[in-house]
Amino acid sequence: MNFPFPLPWLIAALLALLGSWTVDLPTAEQIHKHRLEQLAERARPHIKRGHEERVLQWVEVVERHFDTDRDVVRALCIISYESGGNENANRDRSNRNAKGMWQHLARYWEGRSRNAGVPGASMWDVEAQTIVAAHLVYNTRGSWQHWVVWRNCL
C-alpha cells in the first residue's frame, strides 16, 4: 500500500495534532476527594440528626480502615450514635468508662490496641480508635456487635 506521505511523517503529524489537544483528567487527589464526598452523602441519612457535620469530618479516617463503602457508612452511623462524632467523648455510663468517638471501653483498650497493631496508642488518638474498631469488626467474633447501637446502623 502506498501512502501519499511517508508513514513516519504521518505518525509524527498525528502525534503533534493529538498533543495540541488537552484533556483535563482528574488527579488522583481529586478522584479521592470526590469518593469521600460520595461516601459522606451516602452516610448522611444514617447519621443521627444534628450530628452530621461533626461525624462526617471523620469520613477520610474511617475510609482508610474499613474495606467497603457499606462498612464506611455503617461505621459513620455507629460513631454518630456512640459519640456524635466527638473524638473526646468521655462517658462513664454504669462505670464502663467508655472513651473517644467509638466509645471503646478503657478496660479493654490495652489488649485490643495491641491486637490491632497499635500497641501503646492513646485512647484519644482518632486514627488508633478507628484502627481498633476496624480490627474488632474484621478480626473478632463480635464484628459490629461490639457496639450496642449496631442494629440502628444496618
Short mmCIF file of N, CA and C in Angstrom, two decimals:
data_model
loop_
_atom_site.label_atom_id
_atom_site.label_comp_id
_atom_site.label_asym_id
_atom_site.label_seq_id
_atom_site.Cartn_x
_atom_site.Cartn_y
_atom_site.Cartn_z
N MET A 1 0.85 -1.16 0.00
CA MET A 1 0.00 0.00 0.00
C MET A 1 0.90 1.23 0.00
N ASN A 2 0.61 2.17 -0.87
CA ASN A 2 1.39 3.41 -0.97
C ASN A 2 0.63 4.54 -0.29
N PHE A 3 1.33 5.26 0.57
CA PHE A 3 0.77 6.43 1.23
C PHE A 3 1.26 7.67 0.50
N PRO A 4 0.40 8.70 0.40
CA PRO A 4 0.85 9.92 -0.26
C PRO A 4 1.97 10.62 0.53
N PHE A 5 2.06 10.32 1.83
CA PHE A 5 3.12 10.89 2.67
C PHE A 5 3.85 9.73 3.32
N PRO A 6 5.12 9.90 3.60
CA PRO A 6 5.83 8.83 4.30
C PRO A 6 5.16 8.55 5.64
N LEU A 7 5.02 7.28 6.00
CA LEU A 7 4.34 6.87 7.22
C LEU A 7 4.92 7.53 8.48
N PRO A 8 6.23 7.60 8.65
CA PRO A 8 6.74 8.28 9.85
C PRO A 8 6.29 9.74 9.94
N TRP A 9 6.20 10.41 8.79
CA TRP A 9 5.75 11.80 8.82
C TRP A 9 4.29 11.87 9.25
N LEU A 10 3.48 10.96 8.74
CA LEU A 10 2.06 10.92 9.08
C LEU A 10 1.87 10.65 10.57
N ILE A 11 2.63 9.73 11.09
CA ILE A 11 2.56 9.43 12.53
C ILE A 11 2.99 10.64 13.34
N ALA A 12 4.06 11.28 12.94
CA ALA A 12 4.54 12.48 13.64
C ALA A 12 3.49 13.58 13.59
N ALA A 13 2.82 13.76 12.45
CA ALA A 13 1.79 14.79 12.32
C ALA A 13 0.60 14.48 13.23
N LEU A 14 0.19 13.22 13.28
CA LEU A 14 -0.91 12.83 14.16
C LEU A 14 -0.57 13.04 15.63
N LEU A 15 0.64 12.67 16.01
CA LEU A 15 1.06 12.87 17.39
C LEU A 15 1.11 14.35 17.75
N ALA A 16 1.58 15.16 16.82
CA ALA A 16 1.62 16.60 17.06
C ALA A 16 0.21 17.16 17.22
N LEU A 17 -0.70 16.69 16.37
CA LEU A 17 -2.09 17.13 16.45
C LEU A 17 -2.72 16.70 17.77
N LEU A 18 -2.52 15.46 18.13
CA LEU A 18 -3.07 14.97 19.40
C LEU A 18 -2.46 15.68 20.59
N GLY A 19 -1.19 15.99 20.49
CA GLY A 19 -0.52 16.70 21.58
C GLY A 19 -1.06 18.09 21.81
N SER A 20 -1.66 18.69 20.76
CA SER A 20 -2.20 20.03 20.92
C SER A 20 -3.57 20.02 21.57
N TRP A 21 -4.19 18.87 21.62
CA TRP A 21 -5.47 18.75 22.31
C TRP A 21 -5.18 18.33 23.74
N THR A 22 -5.74 19.03 24.65
CA THR A 22 -5.52 18.66 26.04
C THR A 22 -6.86 18.25 26.66
N VAL A 23 -6.78 17.24 27.43
CA VAL A 23 -7.94 16.76 28.17
C VAL A 23 -7.57 16.87 29.64
N ASP A 24 -8.38 17.58 30.38
CA ASP A 24 -8.10 17.74 31.80
C ASP A 24 -8.64 16.53 32.56
N LEU A 25 -7.78 15.56 32.76
CA LEU A 25 -8.16 14.39 33.54
C LEU A 25 -8.03 14.72 35.01
N PRO A 26 -8.93 14.20 35.83
CA PRO A 26 -8.82 14.48 37.27
C PRO A 26 -7.57 13.83 37.85
N THR A 27 -7.01 14.49 38.83
CA THR A 27 -5.85 13.94 39.53
C THR A 27 -6.33 12.87 40.51
N ALA A 28 -5.41 12.07 40.99
CA ALA A 28 -5.75 11.05 41.99
C ALA A 28 -6.35 11.71 43.22
N GLU A 29 -5.83 12.87 43.59
CA GLU A 29 -6.34 13.59 44.76
C GLU A 29 -7.78 14.04 44.53
N GLN A 30 -8.09 14.53 43.33
CA GLN A 30 -9.45 14.95 43.02
C GLN A 30 -10.41 13.77 43.02
N ILE A 31 -9.96 12.64 42.49
CA ILE A 31 -10.79 11.43 42.46
C ILE A 31 -11.08 10.97 43.89
N HIS A 32 -10.06 10.98 44.75
CA HIS A 32 -10.25 10.56 46.14
C HIS A 32 -11.19 11.52 46.87
N LYS A 33 -11.02 12.80 46.65
CA LYS A 33 -11.89 13.80 47.29
C LYS A 33 -13.35 13.56 46.87
N HIS A 34 -13.56 13.28 45.58
CA HIS A 34 -14.91 13.02 45.08
C HIS A 34 -15.49 11.76 45.73
N ARG A 35 -14.67 10.73 45.88
CA ARG A 35 -15.10 9.49 46.53
C ARG A 35 -15.53 9.76 47.97
N LEU A 36 -14.74 10.55 48.70
CA LEU A 36 -15.09 10.88 50.08
C LEU A 36 -16.40 11.66 50.14
N GLU A 37 -16.61 12.56 49.20
CA GLU A 37 -17.86 13.33 49.15
C GLU A 37 -19.05 12.39 48.90
N GLN A 38 -18.87 11.42 48.00
CA GLN A 38 -19.93 10.45 47.73
C GLN A 38 -20.24 9.60 48.97
N LEU A 39 -19.19 9.16 49.66
CA LEU A 39 -19.39 8.37 50.87
C LEU A 39 -20.14 9.18 51.93
N ALA A 40 -19.77 10.44 52.07
CA ALA A 40 -20.42 11.31 53.06
C ALA A 40 -21.91 11.45 52.73
N GLU A 41 -22.22 11.62 51.45
CA GLU A 41 -23.63 11.75 51.06
C GLU A 41 -24.39 10.45 51.28
N ARG A 42 -23.75 9.31 51.04
CA ARG A 42 -24.40 8.02 51.31
C ARG A 42 -24.64 7.82 52.81
N ALA A 43 -23.72 8.32 53.62
CA ALA A 43 -23.81 8.13 55.07
C ALA A 43 -24.80 9.09 55.72
N ARG A 44 -24.96 10.27 55.15
CA ARG A 44 -25.77 11.34 55.78
C ARG A 44 -27.14 10.87 56.29
N PRO A 45 -27.92 10.11 55.53
CA PRO A 45 -29.24 9.70 56.04
C PRO A 45 -29.17 8.74 57.23
N HIS A 46 -28.02 8.13 57.47
CA HIS A 46 -27.88 7.15 58.55
C HIS A 46 -27.29 7.76 59.82
N ILE A 47 -27.01 9.03 59.79
CA ILE A 47 -26.39 9.70 60.93
C ILE A 47 -27.47 10.43 61.72
N LYS A 48 -27.37 10.34 63.02
CA LYS A 48 -28.36 11.00 63.89
C LYS A 48 -28.43 12.48 63.55
N ARG A 49 -29.67 12.96 63.47
CA ARG A 49 -29.91 14.37 63.14
C ARG A 49 -29.16 15.29 64.11
N GLY A 50 -28.51 16.28 63.54
CA GLY A 50 -27.76 17.24 64.35
C GLY A 50 -26.29 16.89 64.52
N HIS A 51 -25.91 15.66 64.14
CA HIS A 51 -24.52 15.24 64.28
C HIS A 51 -23.80 15.13 62.94
N GLU A 52 -24.48 15.46 61.86
CA GLU A 52 -23.94 15.20 60.53
C GLU A 52 -22.54 15.79 60.31
N GLU A 53 -22.39 17.06 60.53
CA GLU A 53 -21.10 17.70 60.23
C GLU A 53 -19.98 17.17 61.12
N ARG A 54 -20.28 17.00 62.38
CA ARG A 54 -19.25 16.51 63.31
C ARG A 54 -18.82 15.09 62.97
N VAL A 55 -19.76 14.26 62.55
CA VAL A 55 -19.44 12.87 62.20
C VAL A 55 -18.73 12.80 60.84
N LEU A 56 -19.25 13.54 59.88
CA LEU A 56 -18.72 13.45 58.52
C LEU A 56 -17.30 14.00 58.39
N GLN A 57 -16.83 14.75 59.38
CA GLN A 57 -15.44 15.19 59.34
C GLN A 57 -14.47 14.01 59.41
N TRP A 58 -14.97 12.84 59.85
CA TRP A 58 -14.11 11.66 60.02
C TRP A 58 -14.20 10.67 58.86
N VAL A 59 -14.90 11.04 57.79
CA VAL A 59 -15.08 10.09 56.68
C VAL A 59 -13.74 9.62 56.11
N GLU A 60 -12.76 10.48 56.00
CA GLU A 60 -11.47 10.07 55.42
C GLU A 60 -10.74 9.08 56.32
N VAL A 61 -10.76 9.31 57.62
CA VAL A 61 -10.11 8.39 58.56
C VAL A 61 -10.80 7.03 58.50
N VAL A 62 -12.11 7.03 58.53
CA VAL A 62 -12.87 5.78 58.52
C VAL A 62 -12.65 5.05 57.20
N GLU A 63 -12.65 5.77 56.10
CA GLU A 63 -12.46 5.16 54.78
C GLU A 63 -11.11 4.46 54.65
N ARG A 64 -10.11 4.97 55.34
CA ARG A 64 -8.78 4.35 55.29
C ARG A 64 -8.76 2.96 55.91
N HIS A 65 -9.64 2.69 56.86
CA HIS A 65 -9.54 1.46 57.64
C HIS A 65 -10.69 0.46 57.45
N PHE A 66 -11.75 0.88 56.79
CA PHE A 66 -12.86 -0.03 56.54
C PHE A 66 -12.89 -0.39 55.06
N ASP A 67 -13.16 -1.66 54.77
CA ASP A 67 -12.93 -2.23 53.44
C ASP A 67 -13.96 -1.87 52.37
N THR A 68 -15.19 -1.70 52.74
CA THR A 68 -16.22 -1.47 51.72
C THR A 68 -16.96 -0.17 52.01
N ASP A 69 -17.61 0.35 50.98
CA ASP A 69 -18.41 1.57 51.16
C ASP A 69 -19.50 1.34 52.20
N ARG A 70 -20.11 0.17 52.16
CA ARG A 70 -21.17 -0.15 53.12
C ARG A 70 -20.63 -0.12 54.55
N ASP A 71 -19.42 -0.65 54.74
CA ASP A 71 -18.83 -0.64 56.09
C ASP A 71 -18.45 0.77 56.52
N VAL A 72 -18.02 1.61 55.60
CA VAL A 72 -17.72 3.02 55.94
C VAL A 72 -18.99 3.70 56.41
N VAL A 73 -20.09 3.51 55.68
CA VAL A 73 -21.37 4.13 56.06
C VAL A 73 -21.81 3.61 57.42
N ARG A 74 -21.71 2.31 57.64
CA ARG A 74 -22.10 1.73 58.93
C ARG A 74 -21.23 2.27 60.06
N ALA A 75 -19.94 2.37 59.81
CA ALA A 75 -19.01 2.88 60.83
C ALA A 75 -19.36 4.33 61.20
N LEU A 76 -19.65 5.15 60.21
CA LEU A 76 -20.02 6.54 60.49
C LEU A 76 -21.33 6.61 61.26
N CYS A 77 -22.25 5.72 60.95
CA CYS A 77 -23.51 5.65 61.68
C CYS A 77 -23.25 5.31 63.15
N ILE A 78 -22.41 4.31 63.38
CA ILE A 78 -22.09 3.93 64.76
C ILE A 78 -21.44 5.08 65.52
N ILE A 79 -20.52 5.76 64.87
CA ILE A 79 -19.87 6.93 65.50
C ILE A 79 -20.93 7.95 65.89
N SER A 80 -21.92 8.17 65.01
CA SER A 80 -22.94 9.18 65.31
C SER A 80 -23.74 8.82 66.55
N TYR A 81 -24.05 7.53 66.71
CA TYR A 81 -24.80 7.09 67.89
C TYR A 81 -23.94 7.05 69.14
N GLU A 82 -22.70 6.63 69.00
CA GLU A 82 -21.84 6.46 70.17
C GLU A 82 -21.37 7.79 70.75
N SER A 83 -20.96 8.71 69.89
CA SER A 83 -20.34 9.94 70.41
C SER A 83 -20.77 11.20 69.69
N GLY A 84 -21.60 11.06 68.67
CA GLY A 84 -21.97 12.23 67.88
C GLY A 84 -20.78 12.80 67.12
N GLY A 85 -19.74 11.99 66.95
CA GLY A 85 -18.54 12.43 66.23
C GLY A 85 -17.53 13.15 67.10
N ASN A 86 -17.79 13.18 68.40
CA ASN A 86 -16.88 13.84 69.34
C ASN A 86 -15.73 12.90 69.70
N GLU A 87 -14.57 13.18 69.18
CA GLU A 87 -13.41 12.31 69.44
C GLU A 87 -12.95 12.34 70.89
N ASN A 88 -13.43 13.31 71.65
CA ASN A 88 -13.06 13.42 73.06
C ASN A 88 -14.20 13.01 74.00
N ALA A 89 -15.20 12.33 73.46
CA ALA A 89 -16.33 11.91 74.28
C ALA A 89 -15.82 11.01 75.41
N ASN A 90 -16.34 11.26 76.60
CA ASN A 90 -15.90 10.51 77.78
C ASN A 90 -17.14 10.21 78.61
N ARG A 91 -17.69 9.04 78.41
CA ARG A 91 -18.92 8.67 79.12
C ARG A 91 -18.60 7.62 80.16
N ASP A 92 -19.15 7.84 81.30
CA ASP A 92 -18.95 6.88 82.38
C ASP A 92 -20.30 6.29 82.75
N ARG A 93 -20.92 5.65 81.76
CA ARG A 93 -22.22 5.02 82.00
C ARG A 93 -22.01 3.70 82.73
N SER A 94 -22.62 3.56 83.84
CA SER A 94 -22.57 2.31 84.62
C SER A 94 -21.12 1.87 84.87
N ASN A 95 -20.25 2.82 85.13
CA ASN A 95 -18.83 2.55 85.41
C ASN A 95 -18.12 1.81 84.28
N ARG A 96 -18.57 1.99 83.06
CA ARG A 96 -17.92 1.32 81.92
C ARG A 96 -16.72 2.09 81.41
N ASN A 97 -16.68 3.38 81.67
CA ASN A 97 -15.56 4.22 81.29
C ASN A 97 -15.28 4.15 79.79
N ALA A 98 -16.28 4.48 78.97
CA ALA A 98 -16.15 4.48 77.52
C ALA A 98 -15.56 5.80 77.05
N LYS A 99 -14.64 5.71 76.09
CA LYS A 99 -13.92 6.91 75.66
C LYS A 99 -13.80 7.00 74.15
N GLY A 100 -13.67 8.25 73.69
CA GLY A 100 -13.42 8.52 72.28
C GLY A 100 -14.65 8.42 71.41
N MET A 101 -14.46 8.68 70.13
CA MET A 101 -15.62 8.72 69.25
C MET A 101 -16.25 7.35 69.03
N TRP A 102 -15.48 6.28 69.24
CA TRP A 102 -16.02 4.93 69.13
C TRP A 102 -16.50 4.40 70.48
N GLN A 103 -16.25 5.13 71.54
CA GLN A 103 -16.63 4.74 72.89
C GLN A 103 -16.06 3.36 73.27
N HIS A 104 -14.76 3.21 73.01
CA HIS A 104 -14.05 2.00 73.43
C HIS A 104 -14.02 1.95 74.95
N LEU A 105 -14.15 0.77 75.51
CA LEU A 105 -14.11 0.62 76.96
C LEU A 105 -12.65 0.60 77.41
N ALA A 106 -12.36 1.41 78.40
CA ALA A 106 -10.98 1.57 78.87
C ALA A 106 -10.36 0.24 79.31
N ARG A 107 -11.14 -0.62 79.94
CA ARG A 107 -10.57 -1.85 80.47
C ARG A 107 -10.10 -2.81 79.37
N TYR A 108 -10.59 -2.63 78.15
CA TYR A 108 -10.17 -3.50 77.04
C TYR A 108 -9.15 -2.84 76.12
N TRP A 109 -8.94 -1.54 76.27
CA TRP A 109 -8.15 -0.79 75.30
C TRP A 109 -6.73 -1.34 75.11
N GLU A 110 -6.03 -1.61 76.18
CA GLU A 110 -4.63 -2.04 76.06
C GLU A 110 -4.51 -3.30 75.21
N GLY A 111 -5.31 -4.31 75.50
CA GLY A 111 -5.24 -5.56 74.75
C GLY A 111 -5.73 -5.41 73.32
N ARG A 112 -6.81 -4.69 73.14
CA ARG A 112 -7.36 -4.53 71.79
C ARG A 112 -6.44 -3.70 70.91
N SER A 113 -5.87 -2.65 71.45
CA SER A 113 -4.96 -1.82 70.64
C SER A 113 -3.71 -2.62 70.27
N ARG A 114 -3.22 -3.44 71.19
CA ARG A 114 -2.07 -4.29 70.89
C ARG A 114 -2.42 -5.29 69.79
N ASN A 115 -3.57 -5.94 69.92
CA ASN A 115 -4.01 -6.92 68.91
C ASN A 115 -4.25 -6.28 67.55
N ALA A 116 -4.64 -5.01 67.54
CA ALA A 116 -4.92 -4.30 66.28
C ALA A 116 -3.65 -3.75 65.65
N GLY A 117 -2.51 -3.88 66.34
CA GLY A 117 -1.25 -3.42 65.75
C GLY A 117 -0.86 -2.02 66.11
N VAL A 118 -1.52 -1.44 67.11
CA VAL A 118 -1.15 -0.09 67.58
C VAL A 118 -0.91 -0.13 69.10
N PRO A 119 0.05 -0.95 69.53
CA PRO A 119 0.29 -1.07 70.98
C PRO A 119 0.73 0.27 71.57
N GLY A 120 0.20 0.55 72.74
CA GLY A 120 0.58 1.78 73.44
C GLY A 120 -0.09 3.03 72.92
N ALA A 121 -1.00 2.90 71.94
CA ALA A 121 -1.68 4.07 71.39
C ALA A 121 -2.62 4.68 72.43
N SER A 122 -2.75 5.96 72.36
CA SER A 122 -3.66 6.67 73.25
C SER A 122 -5.11 6.38 72.85
N MET A 123 -5.98 6.27 73.83
CA MET A 123 -7.40 6.10 73.56
C MET A 123 -7.98 7.33 72.88
N TRP A 124 -7.28 8.44 72.95
CA TRP A 124 -7.77 9.69 72.37
C TRP A 124 -7.28 9.90 70.95
N ASP A 125 -6.47 9.00 70.44
CA ASP A 125 -5.95 9.09 69.08
C ASP A 125 -7.02 8.58 68.11
N VAL A 126 -7.57 9.46 67.29
CA VAL A 126 -8.68 9.11 66.40
C VAL A 126 -8.28 7.99 65.44
N GLU A 127 -7.07 8.06 64.91
CA GLU A 127 -6.61 7.02 63.98
C GLU A 127 -6.55 5.67 64.70
N ALA A 128 -5.98 5.66 65.90
CA ALA A 128 -5.88 4.41 66.67
C ALA A 128 -7.27 3.89 67.04
N GLN A 129 -8.17 4.78 67.44
CA GLN A 129 -9.54 4.38 67.76
C GLN A 129 -10.18 3.66 66.58
N THR A 130 -9.95 4.20 65.39
CA THR A 130 -10.57 3.66 64.19
C THR A 130 -9.90 2.36 63.76
N ILE A 131 -8.60 2.27 63.92
CA ILE A 131 -7.88 1.02 63.62
C ILE A 131 -8.40 -0.10 64.51
N VAL A 132 -8.55 0.19 65.79
CA VAL A 132 -9.05 -0.82 66.73
C VAL A 132 -10.49 -1.20 66.38
N ALA A 133 -11.31 -0.22 66.03
CA ALA A 133 -12.70 -0.52 65.65
C ALA A 133 -12.73 -1.43 64.42
N ALA A 134 -11.93 -1.12 63.41
CA ALA A 134 -11.89 -1.96 62.20
C ALA A 134 -11.39 -3.36 62.54
N HIS A 135 -10.40 -3.43 63.42
CA HIS A 135 -9.89 -4.75 63.83
C HIS A 135 -10.99 -5.56 64.52
N LEU A 136 -11.77 -4.92 65.37
CA LEU A 136 -12.87 -5.62 66.04
C LEU A 136 -13.89 -6.13 65.03
N VAL A 137 -14.19 -5.33 64.03
CA VAL A 137 -15.18 -5.72 63.02
C VAL A 137 -14.69 -6.89 62.18
N TYR A 138 -13.44 -6.81 61.72
CA TYR A 138 -12.96 -7.78 60.74
C TYR A 138 -12.24 -8.99 61.34
N ASN A 139 -11.83 -8.91 62.60
CA ASN A 139 -10.98 -9.96 63.14
C ASN A 139 -11.46 -10.58 64.45
N THR A 140 -12.67 -10.28 64.86
CA THR A 140 -13.18 -10.88 66.09
C THR A 140 -14.59 -11.43 65.85
N ARG A 141 -15.00 -12.31 66.71
CA ARG A 141 -16.32 -12.93 66.57
C ARG A 141 -17.46 -11.93 66.65
N GLY A 142 -17.30 -10.91 67.44
CA GLY A 142 -18.39 -9.96 67.66
C GLY A 142 -18.72 -9.07 66.48
N SER A 143 -17.76 -8.84 65.63
CA SER A 143 -17.94 -7.96 64.48
C SER A 143 -18.58 -6.64 64.91
N TRP A 144 -19.65 -6.23 64.27
CA TRP A 144 -20.30 -4.95 64.59
C TRP A 144 -21.00 -4.99 65.94
N GLN A 145 -21.23 -6.16 66.48
CA GLN A 145 -21.97 -6.28 67.73
C GLN A 145 -21.20 -5.77 68.94
N HIS A 146 -19.97 -5.33 68.75
CA HIS A 146 -19.22 -4.71 69.85
C HIS A 146 -19.90 -3.41 70.29
N TRP A 147 -20.73 -2.86 69.42
CA TRP A 147 -21.44 -1.63 69.74
C TRP A 147 -22.92 -1.95 69.86
N VAL A 148 -23.50 -1.60 70.98
CA VAL A 148 -24.91 -1.89 71.25
C VAL A 148 -25.81 -1.31 70.15
N VAL A 149 -25.40 -0.19 69.58
CA VAL A 149 -26.24 0.51 68.59
C VAL A 149 -26.14 -0.08 67.18
N TRP A 150 -25.42 -1.17 67.01
CA TRP A 150 -25.16 -1.68 65.66
C TRP A 150 -26.43 -1.94 64.87
N ARG A 151 -27.50 -2.35 65.54
CA ARG A 151 -28.75 -2.64 64.82
C ARG A 151 -29.38 -1.38 64.23
N ASN A 152 -29.05 -0.23 64.80
CA ASN A 152 -29.55 1.03 64.26
C ASN A 152 -28.85 1.39 62.94
N CYS A 153 -27.79 0.68 62.63
CA CYS A 153 -26.93 1.05 61.50
C CYS A 153 -26.85 -0.03 60.44
N LEU A 154 -27.91 -0.79 60.25
CA LEU A 154 -27.89 -1.88 59.25
C LEU A 154 -28.02 -1.35 57.85
#
